[in-house]
């Protein structure tokens, strides 16, 4: 059994020889610490961790060997509007005016390279008047969205031992990028018809991209990025999620499965207890990263929802940082019930691995995780 088969079966509570080993991924500040503690410069951190833990190397679950781009085309031209007082103010590639400390290169705005606090000053869609110009940037037939060598890539992916994935933004995530969180919340109250129009546009756009992409390249996981929860509650009401987001989840999942995708996953930080029932209704198979500090408990959810939902993550990053007995108790708390249940979990750190986790503690944690999940 390879990692592809393990990941798919575990997500559907089917028997596996071992649970997939998915300890979590470090950000740049974490890697900087680990290099100071012995990670060789330029080394593949994942291979190094497995080597130090004594675990045989296999390509990580969720590997992305393709180029499928759902971003706007063209993107906005980045422009530094000011640099003073220790801060950059930048018009970023999404058209938002964003402020970031000059402790970081302003290009950190482009993606989740590290744990970086930003401040947003404005967003490209303020109201209906801005919408046509933004909508025009999302042509699902734009050739640059898809791999130039799809035939060769498909051939190279045959017999793959890893689970390949296609990641897309969910409706809430995308509308928040266009309008900002505050702007979107105001629109939900003042102009819900406009929100419905944007959500419908995004549902149709991503549906076309999934069809085209999945006809070119084989995917195993459809991963929907949908951060929509605070520490204790969802950011919008369950009724709003059902109205504006659930239709997309259902349609995208149906399309993906029709093209051979095995698992539909939603990623949301924060407390997702109010959201899991909606995802179950919408045909979602798995949720991650299950942040413990946000009052999520994968074993509580396992009891409540049975085999209707699988989980990724779920291990408290604070316990990994503590190491020793604290770490061991947390890993056993999360993993052992799912091992007895026969699957349903891709266990790992409950978000990006932060820099308070030492290299030594991460190796120790990975070794224990490997032992509990059947790798050692």
XYZ file of C-alpha atoms in Angstrom:
376
model
C 0.000 0.000 0.000
C 1.428 3.419 -0.976
C 0.769 6.902 0.388
C -1.852 7.635 -2.248
C -3.921 4.598 -1.311
C -3.413 5.214 2.412
C -4.563 8.838 2.202
C -7.673 8.029 0.181
C -8.671 5.056 2.320
C -7.971 6.823 5.626
C -10.188 9.732 4.553
C -13.036 7.248 4.070
C -12.422 5.161 7.226
C -11.274 2.168 5.206
C -8.590 -0.194 6.550
C -4.984 0.869 5.971
C -1.683 -0.749 6.855
C -0.674 2.562 8.481
C -2.089 6.063 8.685
C -0.423 8.593 6.366
C 2.501 10.379 8.021
C 1.653 14.079 7.795
C 3.518 15.803 10.664
C 2.985 19.338 9.314
C 4.950 21.975 7.432
C 7.249 24.736 8.767
C 7.222 28.369 7.647
C 10.358 30.380 6.847
C 11.014 31.555 10.423
C 10.743 27.947 11.610
C 13.201 26.766 8.982
C 15.596 29.558 9.987
C 15.562 28.243 13.564
C 16.011 24.668 12.423
C 18.997 25.598 10.267
C 20.596 27.194 13.320
C 19.926 23.923 15.156
C 21.428 21.626 12.535
C 19.186 21.419 9.462
C 21.672 21.628 6.567
C 21.324 24.675 4.325
C 19.442 23.758 1.168
C 18.341 20.369 2.504
C 14.859 18.980 1.968
C 13.532 19.550 5.481
C 10.981 16.725 5.207
C 13.554 14.160 4.125
C 15.904 15.365 6.874
C 13.235 15.057 9.585
C 12.309 11.546 8.458
C 15.971 10.564 8.346
C 16.600 11.862 11.868
C 13.447 10.093 13.102
C 14.467 6.837 11.429
C 11.429 6.734 9.127
C 11.674 5.447 5.524
C 11.161 8.292 3.042
C 8.019 8.469 0.924
C 6.807 11.518 -0.991
C 4.436 13.604 1.166
C 0.687 13.199 0.926
C -0.909 16.055 -0.966
C 1.940 16.613 -3.387
C 1.114 19.152 -6.140
C 3.055 18.348 -9.329
C 1.044 20.645 -11.615
C 0.306 24.206 -12.607
C -3.393 24.986 -12.305
C -3.991 28.643 -11.488
C -7.351 30.000 -10.302
C -6.032 33.496 -9.583
C -7.037 36.571 -11.525
C -5.416 36.965 -14.943
C -3.897 39.453 -15.221
C -2.927 40.152 -11.638
C -2.466 43.755 -10.511
C 0.987 45.232 -10.871
C 2.614 45.387 -7.449
C 3.578 48.881 -6.370
C 5.263 50.150 -3.197
C 3.198 53.205 -2.306
C 5.335 54.201 0.676
C 8.112 52.949 2.925
C 8.423 54.829 6.185
C 8.191 54.316 9.911
C 9.285 50.700 9.593
C 6.414 49.739 7.283
C 5.729 49.168 3.619
C 2.384 50.153 2.151
C 1.906 48.202 -1.068
C -0.718 47.763 -3.742
C -0.459 44.001 -3.967
C -1.109 41.555 -6.803
C -4.751 41.198 -5.723
C -5.391 44.945 -5.960
C -5.562 45.504 -2.198
C -3.580 48.226 -0.446
C -1.723 46.377 2.303
C 0.672 47.396 5.077
C 3.451 45.132 6.320
C 6.455 45.581 8.618
C 9.740 46.077 6.793
C 11.112 43.342 9.039
C 9.873 41.278 6.104
C 10.371 41.689 2.386
C 7.086 43.122 1.090
C 6.788 40.146 -1.262
C 5.661 38.162 1.799
C 2.271 39.643 0.924
C 2.098 37.271 -2.045
C 1.606 34.121 0.002
C 1.786 32.342 3.346
C 5.577 32.237 3.563
C 5.585 32.997 7.270
C 3.549 34.128 10.254
C 3.235 37.755 9.170
C 0.730 40.296 10.493
C -0.650 42.627 7.849
C -3.041 45.555 7.813
C -5.386 46.173 4.922
C -6.249 49.737 3.924
C -8.526 49.092 0.932
C -9.769 46.376 -1.423
C -10.391 46.365 -5.157
C -14.157 45.712 -4.997
C -15.832 48.404 -2.919
C -19.291 48.080 -4.460
C -21.116 47.002 -7.604
C -19.340 49.615 -9.704
C -15.990 47.816 -9.236
C -17.341 44.347 -9.944
C -17.349 44.160 -13.786
C -13.627 44.980 -14.012
C -12.777 42.348 -11.417
C -15.027 39.711 -12.949
C -13.315 40.205 -16.313
C -10.024 38.940 -14.832
C -11.457 35.435 -14.343
C -11.735 33.690 -17.681
C -11.846 29.926 -17.045
C -10.577 29.269 -20.578
C -7.417 31.365 -20.170
C -4.644 28.989 -21.364
C -2.133 30.119 -18.749
C -4.353 28.595 -16.045
C -3.435 25.073 -17.134
C -0.219 23.084 -17.604
C 1.444 23.542 -20.980
C 2.582 19.891 -20.968
C -0.538 18.234 -19.601
C -0.061 15.040 -21.640
C 3.485 14.498 -20.438
C 2.513 15.370 -16.872
C -0.367 12.910 -16.903
C 1.976 10.202 -18.147
C 4.518 10.971 -15.406
C 1.781 10.835 -12.779
C 0.602 7.358 -13.749
C 1.435 4.897 -11.006
C 2.085 7.769 -8.580
C 2.566 6.733 -4.974
C 1.369 10.071 -3.608
C -2.051 11.704 -3.418
C -2.180 14.609 -5.872
C -4.395 17.571 -5.107
C -6.136 20.502 -6.719
C -6.630 23.504 -4.419
C -9.259 26.211 -4.972
C -10.572 29.112 -2.927
C -14.042 28.717 -1.458
C -16.706 31.388 -2.041
C -16.250 33.073 1.324
C -12.459 33.166 1.016
C -12.610 34.612 -2.494
C -15.245 37.254 -1.778
C -13.234 38.315 1.262
C -10.178 38.768 -0.978
C -12.195 40.974 -3.312
C -14.006 43.079 -0.695
C -12.175 42.543 2.588
C -13.807 40.981 5.613
C -15.502 44.176 6.798
C -16.669 45.106 3.317
C -18.077 41.635 2.720
C -19.917 41.616 6.054
C -21.468 45.026 5.283
C -22.500 43.788 1.835
C -24.104 40.700 3.362
C -26.407 43.023 5.308
C -26.840 45.942 2.879
C -26.733 44.243 -0.523
C -27.166 40.474 -0.182
C -28.163 40.216 -3.850
C -24.692 41.460 -4.817
C -23.066 38.866 -2.552
C -25.249 36.194 -4.144
C -24.112 37.368 -7.599
C -20.431 37.163 -6.652
C -20.874 33.751 -5.006
C -22.696 32.423 -8.071
C -19.998 33.754 -10.393
C -17.300 32.046 -8.322
C -19.260 28.787 -8.185
C -19.494 28.689 -11.973
C -15.902 29.818 -12.573
C -14.367 27.174 -10.295
C -16.723 24.507 -11.667
C -15.348 25.158 -15.171
C -11.753 25.142 -13.930
C -12.250 21.820 -12.108
C -13.760 20.230 -15.223
C -10.934 21.436 -17.454
C -8.119 20.679 -14.999
C -9.414 17.222 -14.098
C -9.783 16.330 -17.775
C -6.071 17.113 -18.220
C -4.474 15.740 -15.038
C -5.480 13.083 -12.491
C -6.324 14.437 -9.030
C -7.053 12.554 -5.822
C -8.018 15.418 -3.491
C -10.038 18.569 -4.156
C -8.980 20.979 -1.398
C -11.197 24.013 -0.771
C -9.517 26.869 1.134
C -12.231 28.524 3.198
C -10.906 30.198 6.377
C -14.162 31.372 7.918
C -14.004 30.979 11.693
C -12.744 32.836 14.743
C -11.479 31.179 17.892
C -14.979 30.445 19.175
C -17.460 31.001 16.333
C -17.870 31.048 12.575
C -17.326 34.445 10.904
C -20.767 34.400 9.273
C -23.934 32.632 10.318
C -24.610 29.000 9.395
C -27.639 30.253 7.419
C -25.364 32.468 5.313
C -22.929 29.603 4.745
C -25.789 27.414 3.528
C -27.099 30.145 1.226
C -23.908 31.497 -0.331
C -21.323 28.705 -0.013
C -22.937 25.273 0.254
C -24.185 25.185 -3.374
C -20.586 25.556 -4.564
C -19.291 22.854 -2.221
C -21.910 20.414 -3.494
C -21.413 21.157 -7.191
C -17.611 21.190 -7.079
C -17.585 17.890 -5.194
C -19.961 16.275 -7.692
C -17.853 17.451 -10.641
C -14.602 16.371 -9.015
C -15.884 12.894 -8.178
C -17.167 12.540 -11.723
C -13.565 12.998 -12.855
C -12.093 10.452 -10.461
C -11.309 12.650 -7.452
C -11.646 10.578 -4.281
C -11.668 13.137 -1.444
C -13.183 16.616 -1.077
C -11.576 18.542 1.775
C -12.270 21.967 3.296
C -9.528 23.872 5.109
C -10.644 26.407 7.718
C -8.820 27.769 10.714
C -10.684 28.577 13.909
C -13.610 26.861 15.613
C -15.476 24.834 13.001
C -18.025 23.095 15.216
C -20.848 25.175 13.685
C -19.616 24.488 10.159
C -18.984 20.734 10.102
C -22.724 19.878 9.868
C -23.006 22.106 6.770
C -19.962 20.503 5.182
C -21.401 17.053 5.893
C -24.689 18.101 4.243
C -22.685 19.415 1.273
C -20.838 16.154 0.661
C -17.446 17.235 2.026
C -15.327 14.284 3.148
C -12.627 15.904 5.288
C -11.821 19.032 7.293
C -8.492 20.442 8.432
C -6.435 21.704 10.309
C -8.591 21.365 13.455
C -6.874 23.936 15.698
C -6.969 22.795 19.318
C -6.609 26.335 20.729
C -9.859 27.174 18.910
C -11.718 24.526 20.939
C -11.723 21.823 18.255
C -11.379 18.200 19.349
C -11.215 15.686 16.509
C -12.217 12.845 18.800
C -15.308 14.695 19.988
C -16.237 15.305 16.339
C -15.516 11.664 15.477
C -18.035 10.537 18.081
C -20.590 13.155 16.962
C -20.368 12.694 13.189
C -19.148 9.121 12.900
C -17.724 8.312 9.489
C -19.424 11.234 7.768
C -16.351 13.422 8.261
C -12.614 12.733 8.353
C -9.973 15.126 9.662
C -6.487 16.402 9.028
C -4.196 17.913 11.661
C -5.693 17.977 15.151
C -2.438 17.849 17.199
C -1.882 20.920 19.368
C 1.177 22.861 18.160
C 1.718 24.129 21.715
C 2.207 20.565 22.953
C 4.693 19.844 20.156
C 6.647 22.916 21.233
C 6.635 21.728 24.848
C 8.039 18.345 23.837
C 8.542 15.408 26.180
C 5.638 14.039 28.170
C 3.331 16.917 27.194
C 3.884 16.210 23.526
C 3.515 12.464 23.930
C 0.239 12.750 25.817
C -1.218 15.030 23.136
C -0.162 12.861 20.209
C -1.542 9.743 21.890
C -4.783 11.560 22.768
C -5.385 12.425 19.131
C -4.023 9.426 17.245
C -4.824 6.315 19.262
C -8.659 6.528 19.064
C -8.500 6.903 15.281
C -6.136 3.951 15.007
C -8.719 1.908 16.900
C -11.438 3.295 14.606
C -9.467 2.156 11.568
C -8.907 5.536 9.903
C -10.572 8.891 9.482
C -7.484 10.979 10.301
C -4.384 12.338 8.614
C -2.795 13.400 11.918
C -0.453 16.362 12.133
C 0.260 19.797 13.562
C -2.955 21.820 13.763
C -1.649 24.596 11.477
C 1.682 25.732 10.038
C 4.564 24.633 12.283
C 5.639 27.761 14.240
C 9.197 28.759 15.184
C 8.746 27.963 18.888
C 8.979 24.285 17.900
C 12.631 23.241 17.989
C 14.181 20.899 15.458
C 14.802 18.345 18.203
C 11.222 18.444 19.444
C 9.863 18.149 15.916
C 12.028 15.096 15.231
C 10.921 13.543 18.541
C 7.280 14.266 17.706
C 7.608 12.851 14.177
C 9.228 9.685 15.531
C 6.366 9.132 17.992
C 3.783 9.914 15.326
C 5.466 7.366 13.057
C 5.375 4.719 15.778
C 1.692 5.284 16.581
C 0.612 5.302 12.939
C 2.505 2.147 11.999
C 5.648 3.445 10.301
C 8.101 2.240 12.957
